[in-house]
Structures are given as C-alpha cells and as structure tokens.
C-alpha cells in the first residue's frame, strides 16, 4: 500500500460536506499535522508548485481566534505530504 492509498483509508477532508467527508480517488491531498485541524486532509488538486511550497492559511472556527481566525500550515521539509501547523491569525 502506498501513501496515497493509506490517506484514502482514513481521514476527513477539510471543507468537505459532512455527509460525504472522505477523500476521493484521483485527487491530491496533504495531511494537516498539529493545531486545530490536526488529522484532516487538505485537497490540493490543481495547486502549482509555488502554492504547495507556500502552504495555506485555512479559515476555521477552531483557531485560537474563533470565528474569523485562520490556521496556518506549512509543508514539512522532510515530508511534503504532511503540513505542520505554524500558528493561528485573525
């Protein structure tokens, strides 16, 4: 089993419909590690190399700022399939 198969067997996708939260075959995902979105998968299908290198600031009510806050995630240097939490902002 490769890493993509393993991701498809677990996890919910950030921003996905609660009735159908699972990952989809043929899509590209990054695992969010730490912080308020720990364990969720982020769909990065269609992102270019620069966007992937930058990471993401994801809106979430679970950030330390509550509604309107964002959780920041950056690619892990040794494992770009996992993005580590870098903090929260408003």
PDB file of C-alpha atoms in Angstrom:
ATOM      1  CA  UNK A   1       0.000   0.000   0.000  1.00  0.00           C
ATOM      2  CA  UNK A   2       1.443   3.388  -0.951  1.00  0.00           C
ATOM      3  CA  UNK A   3       0.988   6.704   0.912  1.00  0.00           C
ATOM      4  CA  UNK A   4      -1.930   7.795  -1.301  1.00  0.00           C
ATOM      5  CA  UNK A   5      -3.809   4.551  -0.616  1.00  0.00           C
ATOM      6  CA  UNK A   6      -3.203   4.991   3.106  1.00  0.00           C
ATOM      7  CA  UNK A   7      -4.656   8.529   3.025  1.00  0.00           C
ATOM      8  CA  UNK A   8      -7.759   7.297   1.243  1.00  0.00           C
ATOM      9  CA  UNK A   9      -8.401   4.771   4.018  1.00  0.00           C
ATOM     10  CA  UNK A  10      -8.553   7.372   6.769  1.00  0.00           C
ATOM     11  CA  UNK A  11      -9.367  10.951   7.496  1.00  0.00           C
ATOM     12  CA  UNK A  12     -11.843  13.610   6.650  1.00  0.00           C
ATOM     13  CA  UNK A  13     -11.198  16.299   4.093  1.00  0.00           C
ATOM     14  CA  UNK A  14     -11.017  19.919   5.270  1.00  0.00           C
ATOM     15  CA  UNK A  15     -14.054  21.812   3.980  1.00  0.00           C
ATOM     16  CA  UNK A  16     -15.851  18.697   2.723  1.00  0.00           C
ATOM     17  CA  UNK A  17     -19.568  18.139   3.156  1.00  0.00           C
ATOM     18  CA  UNK A  18     -20.298  16.442   6.496  1.00  0.00           C
ATOM     19  CA  UNK A  19     -22.478  13.886   4.728  1.00  0.00           C
ATOM     20  CA  UNK A  20     -19.596  12.828   2.486  1.00  0.00           C
ATOM     21  CA  UNK A  21     -16.326  13.798   4.197  1.00  0.00           C
ATOM     22  CA  UNK A  22     -13.947  11.236   2.729  1.00  0.00           C
ATOM     23  CA  UNK A  23     -11.136  11.675   0.241  1.00  0.00           C
ATOM     24  CA  UNK A  24     -11.674  10.917  -3.441  1.00  0.00           C
ATOM     25  CA  UNK A  25      -9.525   8.772  -5.724  1.00  0.00           C
ATOM     26  CA  UNK A  26      -7.565  10.784  -8.266  1.00  0.00           C
ATOM     27  CA  UNK A  27      -7.281  13.860  -6.018  1.00  0.00           C
ATOM     28  CA  UNK A  28      -4.095  15.151  -4.324  1.00  0.00           C
ATOM     29  CA  UNK A  29      -4.098  15.622  -0.548  1.00  0.00           C
ATOM     30  CA  UNK A  30      -1.820  16.843   2.212  1.00  0.00           C
ATOM     31  CA  UNK A  31      -2.223  15.693   5.809  1.00  0.00           C
ATOM     32  CA  UNK A  32      -2.553  18.521   8.344  1.00  0.00           C
ATOM     33  CA  UNK A  33      -0.446  17.847  11.455  1.00  0.00           C
ATOM     34  CA  UNK A  34      -0.920  19.594  14.786  1.00  0.00           C
ATOM     35  CA  UNK A  35      -3.033  22.609  15.598  1.00  0.00           C
ATOM     36  CA  UNK A  36      -6.807  22.855  15.355  1.00  0.00           C
ATOM     37  CA  UNK A  37      -7.125  20.883  12.094  1.00  0.00           C
ATOM     38  CA  UNK A  38      -4.851  18.001  13.102  1.00  0.00           C
ATOM     39  CA  UNK A  39      -5.563  14.835  11.166  1.00  0.00           C
ATOM     40  CA  UNK A  40      -7.662  16.429   8.424  1.00  0.00           C
ATOM     41  CA  UNK A  41      -6.699  16.138   4.778  1.00  0.00           C
ATOM     42  CA  UNK A  42      -6.403  19.206   2.562  1.00  0.00           C
ATOM     43  CA  UNK A  43      -7.328  18.798  -1.110  1.00  0.00           C
ATOM     44  CA  UNK A  44      -4.524  20.444  -3.107  1.00  0.00           C
ATOM     45  CA  UNK A  45      -5.580  19.167  -6.516  1.00  0.00           C
ATOM     46  CA  UNK A  46      -4.628  21.738  -9.139  1.00  0.00           C
ATOM     47  CA  UNK A  47      -2.251  23.706  -6.897  1.00  0.00           C
ATOM     48  CA  UNK A  48       1.002  24.733  -8.584  1.00  0.00           C
ATOM     49  CA  UNK A  49       4.478  24.223  -7.085  1.00  0.00           C
ATOM     50  CA  UNK A  50       4.615  27.752  -5.649  1.00  0.00           C
ATOM     51  CA  UNK A  51       1.258  27.359  -3.902  1.00  0.00           C
ATOM     52  CA  UNK A  52       2.333  23.991  -2.487  1.00  0.00           C
ATOM     53  CA  UNK A  53       5.612  25.474  -1.221  1.00  0.00           C
ATOM     54  CA  UNK A  54       3.757  28.357   0.478  1.00  0.00           C
ATOM     55  CA  UNK A  55       1.362  26.190   2.471  1.00  0.00           C
ATOM     56  CA  UNK A  56      -2.058  27.523   3.442  1.00  0.00           C
ATOM     57  CA  UNK A  57      -3.942  29.796   5.849  1.00  0.00           C
ATOM     58  CA  UNK A  58      -7.209  27.950   6.389  1.00  0.00           C
ATOM     59  CA  UNK A  59     -10.325  29.603   7.837  1.00  0.00           C
ATOM     60  CA  UNK A  60     -11.583  27.776  10.918  1.00  0.00           C
ATOM     61  CA  UNK A  61     -13.652  28.490  13.991  1.00  0.00           C
ATOM     62  CA  UNK A  62     -11.291  26.169  15.846  1.00  0.00           C
ATOM     63  CA  UNK A  63      -8.344  28.584  15.744  1.00  0.00           C
ATOM     64  CA  UNK A  64      -7.397  30.434  18.910  1.00  0.00           C
ATOM     65  CA  UNK A  65      -9.252  33.453  17.477  1.00  0.00           C
ATOM     66  CA  UNK A  66     -12.538  31.601  16.930  1.00  0.00           C
ATOM     67  CA  UNK A  67     -14.742  32.615  14.023  1.00  0.00           C
ATOM     68  CA  UNK A  68     -12.761  34.605  11.500  1.00  0.00           C
ATOM     69  CA  UNK A  69      -9.484  33.008  12.548  1.00  0.00           C
ATOM     70  CA  UNK A  70      -7.121  31.096  10.290  1.00  0.00           C
ATOM     71  CA  UNK A  71      -4.857  28.145  11.000  1.00  0.00           C
ATOM     72  CA  UNK A  72      -1.552  28.307   9.099  1.00  0.00           C
ATOM     73  CA  UNK A  73       0.055  25.123   7.793  1.00  0.00           C
ATOM     74  CA  UNK A  74       3.438  24.749   6.073  1.00  0.00           C
ATOM     75  CA  UNK A  75       4.953  21.792   4.220  1.00  0.00           C
ATOM     76  CA  UNK A  76       7.204  19.608   6.359  1.00  0.00           C
ATOM     77  CA  UNK A  77      10.682  19.851   4.758  1.00  0.00           C
ATOM     78  CA  UNK A  78      11.466  16.140   5.024  1.00  0.00           C
ATOM     79  CA  UNK A  79       7.930  15.024   4.158  1.00  0.00           C
ATOM     80  CA  UNK A  80       5.963  17.465   1.942  1.00  0.00           C
ATOM     81  CA  UNK A  81       2.907  15.186   2.081  1.00  0.00           C
ATOM     82  CA  UNK A  82       2.429  16.375   5.662  1.00  0.00           C
ATOM     83  CA  UNK A  83       1.903  20.020   6.542  1.00  0.00           C
ATOM     84  CA  UNK A  84       2.719  21.218  10.043  1.00  0.00           C
ATOM     85  CA  UNK A  85       0.753  23.800  11.965  1.00  0.00           C
ATOM     86  CA  UNK A  86       2.618  27.115  12.177  1.00  0.00           C
ATOM     87  CA  UNK A  87       0.130  29.105  14.287  1.00  0.00           C
ATOM     88  CA  UNK A  88      -3.151  30.992  14.073  1.00  0.00           C
ATOM     89  CA  UNK A  89      -4.047  34.501  12.925  1.00  0.00           C
ATOM     90  CA  UNK A  90      -7.176  36.629  12.689  1.00  0.00           C
TER      91      UNK A  90
END
